[in-house]
Amino acid sequence: MPPKVNLEKCDGCKAEQEPLCEQICPGDLMTLNPETKKAYCRSLRDCWDCMSCVKSCPQGAIETRLPYQIGYYQAKLIPLMGTNRITWTCIDLNGKVERFSFKTRND
Amino acid sequence: MEKTQIGLYLCRCHGEIGQTIDLDRLAKAMGNKKGVSVCRIHPAWCSEAGLAVLREDVEEGRVNRVVLAACSPREKEIIFRQAAESAGLNPCLIERCNLREQCAWPHREEPEAAYRKAVNLINMSLARARQAEPLDPLVFPARKAVLVVGAGIAGLSAALDLAAAGVEVTVVEKEAFAGGKVARFYRYFPRFCPPGCGLEYLMAEIRKNPRITIYTLTEVVGLDGGPGNFQVMLRQRPRFVRTEACTACGKCAEVCPAERPQAGPLPVTKKAIYIPEGFAYPLAYALDKEVCRGENCGLCAEACPAHAIDLKAKEREFSLEAGAILWCTGWQPYDAGRLELFGYGRYANVITSLEFEHLALQCGSASGRLLRPADGSPVRRIAFIQCAGSRDVNHLPYCSQVCCTVTLKQVQYVRKLAPEAESYVFYMDLRSTGEYEEMYRRVQEEGMAIFIRGNPAAVEEDPASGCLTILAEDTLAGEPVRLENIDLVVLAIGMRPEPGPESFIENLATWEFPSGHVQCFPFETQRRGLYVAGCAQGPMDVAGTVRSAAGAAMKAMSVISGNFTLPPAVPVVDKNKCDKCKRCMEECPFGAWSWDETQYPAPDLRKCRQCGICEGGCPLGVISLRNFTIKQLTGMIEALDMEFLGRGEPTVVAFLCINDAYPAADLAGRQGLSFPPNILTIPVPCAGAVNMSVVVEALTAGADGVLVGGCPSDQCHYRKGSDLAETRLNNVRETLERMLVEPERVRLVRLQADDRHLFVMEAKRFVAALRALGPSPLKP
Ligand SMILES: Cc1cc2nc3c(=O)[nH]c(=O)nc-3n(C[C@H](O)[C@H](O)[C@H](O)COP(=O)(O)OP(=O)(O)OC[C@H]3O[C@@H](n4cnc5c(N)ncnc54)[C@H](O)[C@@H]3O)c2cc1C
Ligand code: SF4
Ligand code: SF4
């Protein structure tokens, strides 16, 4: 299920013409609403749920809902990016929480 | 690269540290950590004996990096820096670990906890030291030349001060004549002397001084570069009269057929080619192109015996280089037309206090009698209205400081130029500060005016006589007042800044005047090397203006005498990873960023104040201040034992702004206040320098809470750092909440430098809250 942008948190990446979510989306689906200057996904059907935009958003403004094949609505997968580490929180339909942490950089 | 050899120096501080923390045990535990080649304990490393050991270790090649586990990094800095330098060690390779103010002192009652905290603090310092780079200050060549914009009292006196210090000064003035507002005043308070006198003195000195060049009719149209060498583009409008040749004989004006409305309320006609009444510098006519009939007329050029007139003169642009710039563009009167109820602009006999100066000058130098603007009849009753458009949120919210004293001066004009006339003053509060109180006393004692406390509600005109009626309430007597047959109403209007600098600098101040922090950096603007002085800085009298000019001149000296040097902690962008999102450009409070020739963002190091707000804001974490890198911070976090006080005891990583929050924590320690040892502090240049990925890194590495200490919103040294930190932390908190992690684990506290009790309270409360929450769900 495609990304949902929290309009309170999204700041349109400030002056950026192409916000970070737009830059990173492999399907070129994220873009800015010219009026509100907030991001949205312009073709919900085409989203692959790769979560690149979620990880890239500096404001933590994007959330994805999991595709139904993986988990029904209310299940969530949320990444949190540190400098050397990414931590995923997975909350399933019943509210059960699991977390996974990975090193992303080894320099 | 040279092998890392860290000297770890543990300081007993004459027992201040040694009594609480078991340093022998600490030395045993830390002495064989990675990279540590020497580990020593001394009663006081800052003593001559201590420094000698340190120097010898460096000189003998045993040590090429130093970790000093001793007092706060805010203490004894120069001593250690000099010792290192004299032994040939770059001072950036000294890492200070605060075992005294933030460990031994506050945790005196808990030696075991203090010991364990010390281990963690040293581990962090070692991690930081391993990645420290030797750096030298940045040095920019500076031109010993200053551009002064505006030739009012501020600009002229700053120019003299600077020239006396051997500086080449260029003054540019947009009008045809120098002197600014006071040149058209009748008299100065407090001594009642003619302003021309003071100006003549200044000009006489300036004429004698070959280091000062004044360009009139000139404005700044472009500005580039930075402190040390600004490149300034100037545009000079033609005067049409060659000042060198003109003798000011006035033959041109005699023949000129075109008339020019003269500034001032009395309808005096001036010619298109003119020279001002009273003080005139340069002493040469100027031609007003707006009203001149053009080359076809040419009567003046024919009449001029000196052949000084060139009607074909053209505008010219030229550039110059300056090491610093003083912005002395002064003030503008508040637009009295916006004060409808006082009838300004509708009634000819309602004028502003500035116009009253012109009127008094005209009348004073003509008949010596005060006349009404409307019909030139003598003034018999005159009313002054104070705070006209000032201290009013709908107009100017502030007090312009001089208007009350100006009125006390102007009622004396009335005494002099219309001795029989009655003066009334409507006021809210009379503010005659300092020695000006004496004027107030004299005016009252000699009965020069009747003071009515109350802000008039309306001014009405009798069209037949031109006389005015004022309706007000006397708030002291509590009754309405109706003053009739008033010949002249003078509105004591406030001051606004002259527009101009905003094309080159963003105003960081809390009001229209582009000054810096009122107490700490009054002359600073957003742009380093560009300083404001005189009324460009805020409303002030001439005495204040002269003081302000001297202060700003001193500021200019600080960047142009010798080379201009800056500390080396500048931001560096990793271009390989930057995706040009431009957030650094947007968020930098000093507009330091622009695109470089490879189309990547690059900071102008002379504009940068090294706050690190760009580092804190970069979404990819690819900007780092040198020696305050994200990599170093990550290394420090990784070096921590997140359960150092035992299971169940929370660990807090606290990023404290070095300007205020960190000193507050130091002060708590110095005063023997105890706070929980759970708090491990990392000094940061500004709360805004903390990147959220570092905060997340701390949490996911096992910290139970993260504290960021910034300044109160309006006190941030970098204007918006702590507010940015708040926004960013709120975003993280919201994400944590969605992940079912308690958002309270991340917290911003705003501290002033002396808020030690608040720091202790916040620390205790935070640790208690974390204890209640239990271990963080993000702990690995
Ligand atoms: C009615 C009135 C009476 C006063 N009487 C007294 C008094 O008796 N005693 C006293 O101590 N104070 C008095 N003051 C205060 C006094 O006017 C100021 O302190 C003084 O004018 C400040 O000087 P300045 O050089 O800062 O500004 P200004 O006098 O405003 O001079 C600024 C100069 O910069 C020039 N300029 C502006 N913009 C540009 C630009 N973009 N480029 C180039 N040049 C530019 C202007 O043309 C001007 O020459 C009075 C104020 C008022 C309102
Ligand atoms: S990356 Fe985040 S802040 Fe930037 S436009 Fe996309 S949703 Fe908004
Ligand atoms: S360190 Fe501060 S002043 Fe320097 S470029 Fe970054 S944000 Fe701007």
Coordinates of N, CA and C in Angstrom, one line a residue, chain A residues 5-85:
Chain A
V5 N 1.7 10.7 3.3 CA 2.5 11.8 3.8 C 1.8 12.6 4.9
N6 N 2.5 12.7 6.0 CA 1.9 13.5 7.1 C 2.2 15.0 6.8
L7 N 1.1 15.7 6.5 CA 1.2 17.0 5.9 C 1.8 18.0 7.0
E8 N 1.6 17.6 8.2 CA 2.1 18.5 9.3 C 3.7 18.4 9.3
K9 N 4.2 17.2 9.1 CA 5.6 17.1 9.2 C 6.3 17.4 7.9
C10 N 5.8 17.1 6.8 CA 6.4 17.4 5.5 C 6.6 18.9 5.4
D11 N 7.8 19.3 5.0 CA 8.0 20.7 4.7 C 8.5 20.9 3.3
G12 N 8.1 19.9 2.4 CA 8.4 20.1 1.0 C 9.9 20.1 0.7
C13 N 10.6 19.6 1.7 CA 12.1 19.8 1.6 C 12.5 21.2 1.3
K14 N 11.9 22.1 2.0 CA 12.2 23.5 1.9 C 12.2 24.0 0.4
A15 N 13.3 24.5 0.0 CA 13.3 25.2 -1.3 C 13.4 24.2 -2.4
E16 N 13.7 23.0 -2.1 CA 14.0 22.0 -3.1 C 12.9 21.9 -4.2
Q17 N 13.4 21.9 -5.5 CA 12.4 21.7 -6.5 C 12.0 20.2 -6.6
E18 N 13.0 19.4 -6.5 CA 12.7 18.0 -6.4 C 13.0 17.5 -5.0
P19 N 12.0 17.3 -4.2 CA 12.2 16.9 -2.8 C 12.9 15.5 -2.8
L20 N 13.4 15.1 -1.6 CA 14.2 13.9 -1.5 C 13.4 12.7 -1.9
C21 N 12.1 12.6 -1.5 CA 11.3 11.5 -1.8 C 11.1 11.3 -3.3
E22 N 11.0 12.5 -4.0 CA 10.9 12.4 -5.4 C 12.2 12.0 -6.1
Q23 N 13.3 12.5 -5.5 CA 14.6 12.1 -6.1 C 14.8 10.6 -6.0
I24 N 14.3 10.0 -4.8 CA 14.7 8.6 -4.6 C 13.8 7.6 -5.2
C25 N 12.5 8.0 -5.4 CA 11.5 7.0 -5.8 C 11.9 6.4 -7.1
P26 N 12.1 5.1 -7.2 CA 12.5 4.5 -8.4 C 11.4 4.5 -9.5
G27 N 10.1 4.7 -9.1 CA 9.1 4.8 -10.0 C 8.7 6.2 -10.4
D28 N 9.4 7.2 -9.8 CA 9.1 8.6 -10.0 C 7.7 8.9 -9.6
L29 N 7.3 8.4 -8.5 CA 5.8 8.6 -8.1 C 5.6 9.8 -7.2
M30 N 6.6 10.1 -6.4 CA 6.4 11.1 -5.4 C 6.7 12.5 -6.0
T31 N 5.9 13.4 -5.7 CA 6.1 14.8 -6.2 C 5.4 15.8 -5.3
L32 N 5.7 17.1 -5.6 CA 5.2 18.1 -4.7 C 3.9 18.6 -5.3
N33 N 2.9 18.8 -4.4 CA 1.7 19.5 -4.8 C 2.1 21.0 -4.9
P34 N 2.0 21.6 -6.1 CA 2.4 22.9 -6.4 C 1.8 23.9 -5.4
E35 N 0.5 23.7 -5.0 CA -0.1 24.6 -4.2 C 0.3 24.5 -2.7
T36 N 0.2 23.3 -2.2 CA 0.5 23.2 -0.8 C 2.0 23.1 -0.5
K37 N 2.8 22.8 -1.6 CA 4.2 22.5 -1.4 C 4.5 21.4 -0.5
K38 N 3.6 20.4 -0.5 CA 3.8 19.2 0.3 C 3.8 18.0 -0.7
A39 N 4.5 16.9 -0.3 CA 4.6 15.8 -1.2 C 3.4 14.9 -1.2
Y40 N 3.2 14.3 -2.3 CA 2.1 13.2 -2.4 C 2.6 12.2 -3.5
C41 N 1.9 11.1 -3.4 CA 2.2 10.0 -4.4 C 1.2 10.1 -5.5
R42 N 1.7 10.3 -6.7 CA 0.8 10.7 -7.8 C 0.1 9.5 -8.4
S43 N 0.6 8.3 -8.2 CA -0.1 7.2 -8.8 C 0.0 6.0 -7.8
L44 N -1.0 5.9 -7.0 CA -1.0 5.0 -5.8 C -0.8 3.6 -6.3
R45 N -1.4 3.3 -7.5 CA -1.4 1.9 -8.0 C 0.0 1.4 -8.3
D46 N 0.8 2.4 -8.7 CA 2.1 2.0 -9.2 C 3.2 1.8 -8.2
C47 N 2.9 2.1 -6.9 CA 3.9 2.0 -5.9 C 4.2 0.6 -5.6
W48 N 5.5 0.3 -5.4 CA 6.0 -1.1 -5.2 C 6.2 -1.3 -3.7
D49 N 6.0 -0.3 -2.9 CA 6.2 -0.5 -1.5 C 7.7 -0.7 -1.2
C50 N 8.6 -0.1 -1.9 CA 10.0 -0.3 -1.7 C 10.5 0.5 -0.5
M51 N 9.7 1.5 0.0 CA 10.0 2.2 1.2 C 11.2 3.1 1.1
S52 N 11.7 3.3 -0.2 CA 12.8 4.3 -0.3 C 12.5 5.6 0.2
C53 N 11.3 6.1 -0.1 CA 10.9 7.5 0.3 C 10.8 7.6 1.8
V54 N 10.3 6.5 2.4 CA 10.1 6.6 3.9 C 11.5 6.7 4.5
K55 N 12.4 6.0 4.0 CA 13.8 6.1 4.6 C 14.4 7.4 4.3
S56 N 14.1 8.0 3.2 CA 14.9 9.2 2.8 C 14.3 10.5 3.4
C57 N 13.1 10.4 3.8 CA 12.5 11.7 4.3 C 13.1 12.2 5.5
P58 N 13.7 13.4 5.5 CA 14.4 14.0 6.6 C 13.5 14.3 7.8
Q59 N 12.2 14.5 7.5 CA 11.3 14.9 8.5 C 10.6 13.7 9.1
G60 N 10.8 12.5 8.6 CA 10.1 11.3 9.0 C 8.6 11.5 8.8
A61 N 8.3 12.1 7.6 CA 6.9 12.4 7.4 C 6.1 11.3 6.6
I62 N 6.8 10.3 6.1 CA 6.1 9.4 5.2 C 5.9 8.0 6.0
E63 N 4.7 7.5 5.8 CA 4.4 6.2 6.4 C 3.9 5.3 5.2
T64 N 4.3 4.0 5.2 CA 3.6 3.1 4.2 C 2.8 2.1 5.0
R65 N 1.7 1.8 4.3 CA 0.9 0.6 4.8 C 1.4 -0.6 4.1
L66 N 1.4 -1.7 4.8 CA 1.9 -2.9 4.1 C 0.9 -3.4 3.1
P67 N 1.5 -4.0 2.0 CA 0.6 -4.6 1.0 C -0.1 -5.8 1.7
Y68 N -1.4 -6.1 1.2 CA -2.2 -7.1 1.9 C -1.6 -8.5 1.9
Q69 N -0.7 -8.7 0.9 CA -0.1 -10.0 0.8 C 0.8 -10.3 2.1
I70 N 1.3 -9.1 2.6 CA 2.2 -9.3 3.8 C 1.5 -9.1 5.1
G71 N 0.6 -8.1 5.1 CA -0.1 -7.9 6.4 C -1.3 -7.0 6.1
Y72 N -2.4 -7.3 6.7 CA -3.6 -6.5 6.5 C -3.5 -5.2 7.1
Y73 N -4.4 -4.3 6.8 CA -4.4 -2.9 7.3 C -4.3 -2.9 8.8
Q74 N -3.5 -1.9 9.2 CA -3.1 -1.7 10.6 C -1.8 -2.3 10.9
A75 N -1.4 -3.2 10.0 CA 0.0 -3.6 10.2 C 0.9 -2.6 9.6
K76 N 2.1 -2.4 10.3 CA 2.9 -1.2 9.9 C 4.4 -1.7 9.9
L77 N 5.1 -1.1 9.0 CA 6.6 -1.3 9.0 C 7.3 0.1 9.0
I78 N 8.0 0.4 10.0 CA 8.5 1.7 10.1 C 10.0 1.7 10.3
P79 N 10.8 2.3 9.4 CA 12.2 2.4 9.6 C 12.7 3.6 10.4
L80 N 13.8 3.5 11.0 CA 14.4 4.6 11.8 C 15.8 4.6 11.4
M81 N 16.3 5.7 10.8 CA 17.7 5.7 10.3 C 18.6 6.4 11.3
G82 N 19.6 5.7 11.7 CA 20.7 6.3 12.5 C 21.8 6.6 11.6
T83 N 23.0 6.9 12.1 CA 24.1 7.2 11.2 C 24.7 5.9 10.7
N84 N 24.7 4.9 11.5 CA 25.4 3.6 11.1 C 24.4 2.4 11.1
R85 N 23.1 2.7 11.3 CA 22.2 1.7 11.7 C 20.8 2.0 11.2

